[in-house]
XYZ file of C-alpha atoms in Angstrom:
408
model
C 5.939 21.858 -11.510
C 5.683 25.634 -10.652
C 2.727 27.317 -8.924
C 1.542 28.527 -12.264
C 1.670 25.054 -13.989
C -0.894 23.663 -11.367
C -2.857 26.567 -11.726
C -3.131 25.897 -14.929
C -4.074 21.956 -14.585
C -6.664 23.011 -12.705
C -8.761 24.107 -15.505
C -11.451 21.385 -16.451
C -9.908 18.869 -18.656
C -12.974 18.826 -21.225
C -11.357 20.895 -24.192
C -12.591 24.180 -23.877
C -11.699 27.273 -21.149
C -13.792 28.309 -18.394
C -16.986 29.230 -19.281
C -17.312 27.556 -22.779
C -19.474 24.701 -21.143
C -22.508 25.552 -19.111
C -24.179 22.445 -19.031
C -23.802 18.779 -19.631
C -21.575 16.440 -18.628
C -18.346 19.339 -19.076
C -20.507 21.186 -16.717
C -21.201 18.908 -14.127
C -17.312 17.574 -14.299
C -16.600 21.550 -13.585
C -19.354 21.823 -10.543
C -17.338 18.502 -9.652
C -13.712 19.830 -9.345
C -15.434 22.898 -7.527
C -16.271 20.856 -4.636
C -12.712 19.276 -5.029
C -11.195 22.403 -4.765
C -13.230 23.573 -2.137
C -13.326 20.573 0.288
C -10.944 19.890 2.953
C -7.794 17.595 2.464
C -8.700 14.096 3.329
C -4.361 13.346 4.774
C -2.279 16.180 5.679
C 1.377 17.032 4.361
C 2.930 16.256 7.202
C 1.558 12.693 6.743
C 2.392 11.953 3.605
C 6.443 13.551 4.874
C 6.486 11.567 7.571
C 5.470 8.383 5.360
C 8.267 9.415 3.055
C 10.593 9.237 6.400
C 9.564 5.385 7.006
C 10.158 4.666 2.964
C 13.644 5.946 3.458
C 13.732 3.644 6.577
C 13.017 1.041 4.639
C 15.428 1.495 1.857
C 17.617 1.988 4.409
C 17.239 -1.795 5.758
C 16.192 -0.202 8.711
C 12.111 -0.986 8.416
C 9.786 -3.552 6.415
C 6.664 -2.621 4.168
C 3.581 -3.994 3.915
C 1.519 -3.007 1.279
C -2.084 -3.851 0.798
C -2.152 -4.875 -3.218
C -6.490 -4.295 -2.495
C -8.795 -2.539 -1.205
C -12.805 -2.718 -1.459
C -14.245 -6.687 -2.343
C -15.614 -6.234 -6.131
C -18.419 -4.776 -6.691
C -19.666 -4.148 -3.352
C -19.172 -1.312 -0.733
C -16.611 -1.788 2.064
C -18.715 -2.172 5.312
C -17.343 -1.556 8.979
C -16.776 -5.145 9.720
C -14.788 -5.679 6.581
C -12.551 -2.410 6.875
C -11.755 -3.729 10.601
C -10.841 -6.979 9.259
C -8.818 -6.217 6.548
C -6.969 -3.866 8.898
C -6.484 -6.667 11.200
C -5.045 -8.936 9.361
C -2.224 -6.095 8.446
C -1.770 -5.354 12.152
C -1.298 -9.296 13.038
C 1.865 -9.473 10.074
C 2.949 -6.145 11.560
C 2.868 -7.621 14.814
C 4.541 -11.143 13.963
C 7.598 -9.174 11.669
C 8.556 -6.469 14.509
C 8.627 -9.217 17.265
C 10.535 -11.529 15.504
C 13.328 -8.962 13.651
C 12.859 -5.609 15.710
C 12.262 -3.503 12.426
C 9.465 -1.091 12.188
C 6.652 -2.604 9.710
C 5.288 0.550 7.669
C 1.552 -0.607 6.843
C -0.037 1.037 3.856
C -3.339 0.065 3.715
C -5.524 0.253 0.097
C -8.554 2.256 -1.102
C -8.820 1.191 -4.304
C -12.352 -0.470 -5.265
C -13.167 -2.312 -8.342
C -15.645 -3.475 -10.618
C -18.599 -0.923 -12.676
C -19.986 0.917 -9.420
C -17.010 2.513 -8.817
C -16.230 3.369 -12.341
C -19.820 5.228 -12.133
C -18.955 7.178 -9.287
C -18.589 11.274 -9.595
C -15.764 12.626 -7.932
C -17.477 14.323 -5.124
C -19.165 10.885 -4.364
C -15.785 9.620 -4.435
C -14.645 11.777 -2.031
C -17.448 11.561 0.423
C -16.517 7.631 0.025
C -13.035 8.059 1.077
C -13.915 10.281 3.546
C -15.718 7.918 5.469
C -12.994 4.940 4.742
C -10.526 7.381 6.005
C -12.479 8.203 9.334
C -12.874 4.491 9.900
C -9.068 3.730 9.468
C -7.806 6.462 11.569
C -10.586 5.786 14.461
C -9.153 1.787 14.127
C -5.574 3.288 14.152
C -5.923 5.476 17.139
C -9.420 4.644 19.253
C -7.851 1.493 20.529
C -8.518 -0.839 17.971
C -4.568 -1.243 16.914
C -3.835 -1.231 20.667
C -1.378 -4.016 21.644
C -3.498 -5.156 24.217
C -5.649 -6.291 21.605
C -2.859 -8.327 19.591
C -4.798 -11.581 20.210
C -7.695 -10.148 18.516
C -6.241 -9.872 15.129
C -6.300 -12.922 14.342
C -9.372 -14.545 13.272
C -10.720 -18.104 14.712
C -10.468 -19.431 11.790
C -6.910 -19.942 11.801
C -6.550 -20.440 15.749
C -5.628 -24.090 15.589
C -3.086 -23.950 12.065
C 0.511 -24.177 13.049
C 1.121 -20.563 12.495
C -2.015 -19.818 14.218
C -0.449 -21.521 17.149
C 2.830 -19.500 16.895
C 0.804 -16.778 16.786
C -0.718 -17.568 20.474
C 2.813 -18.338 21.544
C 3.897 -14.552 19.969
C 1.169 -12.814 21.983
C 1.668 -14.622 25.272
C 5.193 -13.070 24.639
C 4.055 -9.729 23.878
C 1.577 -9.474 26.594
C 4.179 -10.253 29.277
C 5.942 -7.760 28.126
C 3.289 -4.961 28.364
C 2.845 -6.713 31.694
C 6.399 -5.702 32.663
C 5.751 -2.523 31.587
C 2.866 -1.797 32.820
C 4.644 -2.902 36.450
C 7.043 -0.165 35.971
C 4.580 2.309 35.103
C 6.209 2.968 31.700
C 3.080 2.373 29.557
C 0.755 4.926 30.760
C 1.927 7.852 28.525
C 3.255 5.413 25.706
C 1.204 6.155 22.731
C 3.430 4.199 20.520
C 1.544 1.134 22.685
C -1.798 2.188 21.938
C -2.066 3.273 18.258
C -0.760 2.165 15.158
C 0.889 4.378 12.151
C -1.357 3.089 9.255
C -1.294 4.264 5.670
C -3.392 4.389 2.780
C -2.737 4.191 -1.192
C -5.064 3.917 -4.709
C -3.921 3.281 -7.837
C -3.900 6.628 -10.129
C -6.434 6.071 -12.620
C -8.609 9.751 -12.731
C -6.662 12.890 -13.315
C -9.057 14.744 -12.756
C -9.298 13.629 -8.433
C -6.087 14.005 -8.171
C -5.721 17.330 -9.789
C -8.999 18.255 -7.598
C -7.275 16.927 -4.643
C -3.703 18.885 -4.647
C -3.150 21.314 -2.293
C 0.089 23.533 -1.559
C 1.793 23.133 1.460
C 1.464 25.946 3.859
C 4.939 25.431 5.742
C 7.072 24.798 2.594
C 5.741 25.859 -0.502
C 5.407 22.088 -1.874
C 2.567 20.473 -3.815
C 0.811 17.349 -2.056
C -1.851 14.955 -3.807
C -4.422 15.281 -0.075
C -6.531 12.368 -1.179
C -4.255 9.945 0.367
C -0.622 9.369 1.518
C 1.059 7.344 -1.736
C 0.025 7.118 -5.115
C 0.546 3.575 -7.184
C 0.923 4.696 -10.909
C 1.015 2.427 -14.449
C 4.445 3.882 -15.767
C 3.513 2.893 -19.591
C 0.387 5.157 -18.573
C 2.346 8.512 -18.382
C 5.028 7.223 -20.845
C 1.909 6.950 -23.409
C 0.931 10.385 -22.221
C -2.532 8.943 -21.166
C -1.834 10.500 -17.344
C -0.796 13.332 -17.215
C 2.428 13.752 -16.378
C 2.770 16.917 -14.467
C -0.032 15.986 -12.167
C 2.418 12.915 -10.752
C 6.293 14.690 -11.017
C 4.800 17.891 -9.458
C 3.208 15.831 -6.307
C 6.116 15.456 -3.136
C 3.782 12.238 -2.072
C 5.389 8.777 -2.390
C 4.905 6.954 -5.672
C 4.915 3.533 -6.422
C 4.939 1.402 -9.275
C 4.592 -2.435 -10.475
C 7.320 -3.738 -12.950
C 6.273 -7.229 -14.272
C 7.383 -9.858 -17.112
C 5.048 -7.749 -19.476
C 6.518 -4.365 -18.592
C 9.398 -2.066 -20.750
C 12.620 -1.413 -19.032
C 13.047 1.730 -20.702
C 9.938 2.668 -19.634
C 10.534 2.239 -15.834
C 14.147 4.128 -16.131
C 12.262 7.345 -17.570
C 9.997 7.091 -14.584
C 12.411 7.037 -12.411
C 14.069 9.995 -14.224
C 11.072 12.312 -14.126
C 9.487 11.113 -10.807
C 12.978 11.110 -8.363
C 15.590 13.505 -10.308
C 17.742 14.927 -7.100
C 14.940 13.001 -4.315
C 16.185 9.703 -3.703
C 14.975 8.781 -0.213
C 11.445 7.878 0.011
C 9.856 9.054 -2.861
C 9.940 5.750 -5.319
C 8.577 2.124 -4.439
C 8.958 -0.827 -7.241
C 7.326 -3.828 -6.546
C 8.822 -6.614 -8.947
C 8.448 -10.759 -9.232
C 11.398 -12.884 -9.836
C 9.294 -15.862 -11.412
C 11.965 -17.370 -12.855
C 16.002 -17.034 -13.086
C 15.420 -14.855 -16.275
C 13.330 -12.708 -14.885
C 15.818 -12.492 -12.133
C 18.065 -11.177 -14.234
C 15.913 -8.869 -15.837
C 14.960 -7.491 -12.052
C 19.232 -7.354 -11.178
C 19.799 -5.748 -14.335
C 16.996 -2.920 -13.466
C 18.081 -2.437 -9.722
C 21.630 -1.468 -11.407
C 20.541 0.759 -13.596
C 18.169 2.713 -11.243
C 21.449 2.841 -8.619
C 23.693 4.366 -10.866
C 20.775 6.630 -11.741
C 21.288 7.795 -7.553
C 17.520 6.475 -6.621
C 17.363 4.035 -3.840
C 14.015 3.309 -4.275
C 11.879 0.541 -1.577
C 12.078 -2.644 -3.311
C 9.102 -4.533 -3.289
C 7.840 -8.110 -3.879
C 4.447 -8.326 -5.920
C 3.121 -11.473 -3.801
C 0.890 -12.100 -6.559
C 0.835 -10.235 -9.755
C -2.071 -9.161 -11.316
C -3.747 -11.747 -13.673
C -1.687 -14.611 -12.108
C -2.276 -18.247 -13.540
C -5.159 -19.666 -11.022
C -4.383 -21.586 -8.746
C -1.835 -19.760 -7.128
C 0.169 -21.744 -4.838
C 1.214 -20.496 -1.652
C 4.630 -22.280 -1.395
C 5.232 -20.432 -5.028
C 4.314 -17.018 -3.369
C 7.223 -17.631 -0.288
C 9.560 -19.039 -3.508
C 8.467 -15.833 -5.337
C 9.610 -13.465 -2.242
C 13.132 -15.363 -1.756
C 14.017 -15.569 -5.621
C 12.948 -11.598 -5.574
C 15.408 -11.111 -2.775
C 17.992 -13.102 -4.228
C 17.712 -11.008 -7.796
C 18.275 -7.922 -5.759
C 20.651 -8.768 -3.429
C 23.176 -9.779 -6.843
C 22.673 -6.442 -7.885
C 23.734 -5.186 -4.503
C 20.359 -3.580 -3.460
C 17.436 -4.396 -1.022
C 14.358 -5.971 -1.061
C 12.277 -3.739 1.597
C 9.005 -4.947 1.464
C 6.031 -6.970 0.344
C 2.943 -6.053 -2.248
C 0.038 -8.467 -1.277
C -3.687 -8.837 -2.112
C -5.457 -10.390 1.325
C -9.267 -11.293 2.713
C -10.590 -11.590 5.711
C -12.633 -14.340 4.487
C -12.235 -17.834 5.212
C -11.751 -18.975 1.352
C -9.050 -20.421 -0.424
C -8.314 -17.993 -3.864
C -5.034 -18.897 -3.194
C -3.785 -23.091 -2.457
C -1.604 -24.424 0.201
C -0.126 -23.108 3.401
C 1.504 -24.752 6.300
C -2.192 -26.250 7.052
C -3.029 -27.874 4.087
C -6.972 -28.612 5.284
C -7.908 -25.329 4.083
C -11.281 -24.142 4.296
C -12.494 -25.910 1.099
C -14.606 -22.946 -0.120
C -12.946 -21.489 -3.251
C -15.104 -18.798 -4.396
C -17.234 -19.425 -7.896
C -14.721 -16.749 -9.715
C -11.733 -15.947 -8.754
C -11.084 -11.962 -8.995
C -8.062 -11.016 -11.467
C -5.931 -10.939 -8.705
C -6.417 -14.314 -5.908
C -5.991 -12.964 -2.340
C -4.529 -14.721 0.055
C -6.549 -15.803 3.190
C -5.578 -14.671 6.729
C -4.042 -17.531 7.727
C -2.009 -17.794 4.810
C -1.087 -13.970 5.660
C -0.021 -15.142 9.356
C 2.034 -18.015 7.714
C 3.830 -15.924 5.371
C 4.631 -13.931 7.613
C 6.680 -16.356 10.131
C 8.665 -17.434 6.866
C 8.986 -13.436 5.926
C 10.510 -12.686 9.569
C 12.562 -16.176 9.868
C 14.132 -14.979 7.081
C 14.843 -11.728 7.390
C 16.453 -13.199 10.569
C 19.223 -14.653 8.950
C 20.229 -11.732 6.912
């Protein structure tokens, strides 16, 4: 996409040119994408770049991904507590997976909200929304929240006396000892590393007209950057059916990803992958798949070939739980689910990099099973399209993800 071209997108997508509208709802979308336009990015290039660095990491083998599949609870407005919470839970798999392997864990957190009052929502007031989300993140990121001196924090009580929430004790004694040593030999004092955490965000690209509002131009390079968050998830079949735009997601440098499931078009995916990573392997593609069974195994090999001799290496993902999965989910079938995954893409000579899952804070059990079969015995009166898995069965999956990747 040239200069001009996103010039041009940025004229009002209601039909007419500027100035055929002057009131209405054309005219209030246009007073909207004026204080788009106008308002300060809410991430910075250099962000999203160096987010594309720790993608190519993990394609590289040399890093793990954890992806937040949600963001806001349905239907009601993410509070403090809950943002802290969810953000918790991320930094106690982060924590678990780098002590037990050594690789980095790249955490990209989720914005995305759901149910009607967010489908209400202008796009300034969606801005001003993120805005604050953002602010929260980074001040959890880098105020001291994601300090490793707070590692036995992140956990919640609920899951203190499971198996894994034992480990998890025995993993931060281990970890603390160590900052102990450090501390000794005065090595911590200027280590930020030890007192922040890189965290990410994503949404799912469902309005054109945010994220044409939101793109900016780099000032150091010349390149065009979506600034209302680091990576963008995106429904292939969407573009493919021309009902997204496609030059507002092939002209963007930020990381893209994309869900492939037993409902979606191969062909589909390989033009995505055509328009979205032509010449840009490294970093800029992430495909989360599910290997439910050994046919859809082979469907996921067959893909990862294809895309490789297309020159993409893009971060191979697991989708925990897909979207509209069969209640009850079982937890043993979601660890089955990440091994059959790896297994699919390891015959096909590729990487799986990473992990797609939905989560709560909350002590209830969307999702059945764990290594401490008690459970809380509150399943919730509807189950959202997507169960979540429950902290502790976050903390358990976890010890089975980095066990594993062990042995590789």
């Amino acid at each position: 996409m040239t200069p001009a071209d996103t010039e041009r997108t940025r004229t009002p997508p209601y039909g007419g040119q500027p100035g055929a509208a002057e009131h209405g709802p054309a005219a209030s979308l246009r007073q909207d994408l004026q204080v788009l336009y106008s308002a300060p990015p809410l991430v910075m290039d250099t962000e999203v770049s160096r987010l594309r660095r720790r993608l190519g990491e993990a394609a590289a083998r040399k890093a793990f991904v954890f992806a937040a599949a949600n963001g806001l609870p349905a239907g009601n407005p993410m509070s403090a507590q809950s943002v802290q919470s969810h953000l918790e839970i991320i930094l106690a798999f982060s924590a678990i997976v780098m002590y037990e392997t050594g690789l980095r864990v790249v955490r990209v957190a989720s914005t995305d909200g759901e149910g009607a009052a967010v489908q209400e929502r202008t796009l300034s007031d969606r801005y001003r929304s993120e805005v604050g989300v953002l602010n929260f993140v980074r001040g959890c990121s880098s105020g001291g929240q994601a300090d490793l001196r707070n590692v036995r924090q992140w956990s919640p009580e609920f899951i203190r006396e499971s198996p894994s929430g034992l480990r998890y004790d025995l993993t931060v004694d281990a970890i603390e000892r160590a900052l102990s040593f450090f501390d000794a030999c005065r090595m911590g004092a200027d280590e930020g590393s030890l007192f922040s955490s890189e965290f990410y965000v994503s949404h799912q690209a469902t309005d054109p007209d945010y994220e044409q509002g939101m793109t900016r131009r780099s000032r150091s390079d010349a390149d065009w950057f979506d600034t209302s968050t680091h990576m963008l998830w995106v429904d292939a079949s969407e573009l493919d059916e021309h009902r997204f735009p496609e030059h507002l997601i092939t002209g963007i440098n930020n990381p893209l990803g994309t869900v492939f499931d037993s409902r979606s078009d191969p062909e589909i995916l390989i033009r995505f992958v055509e328009a979205v990573s032509a010449g840009d392997p490294h970093g800029r593609l992430a495909i989360a798949v599910a290997a439910e069974d050994d046919a859809e195994g082979e469907k996921i090999a067959a893909l990862a070939r294809r895309i490789s001799d297309l020159g993409c290496t893009p971060v191979w993902m697991c989708d925990a739980v897909p979207e509209n999965a069969a209640a009850p989910v079982v937890f043993g079938r979601v660890h089955q689910r990440f091994l059959a995954t790896e297994a699919a893409l390891e015959s096909a000579g590729t990487a799986l990099a990473g992990i797609r899952m939905p989560l709560t804070h909350e002590d209830v059990d969307e999702c059945v099973g764990g290594t401490w079969l008690s459970g809380s015995g509150r399943s919730p009166a509807v189950l959202p399209k997507t169960p979540r898995l429950n902290a502790r069965q976050v903390i358990d999956l976890a010890y089975l993800i980095a066990d594993h990747l062990k042995t590789r």
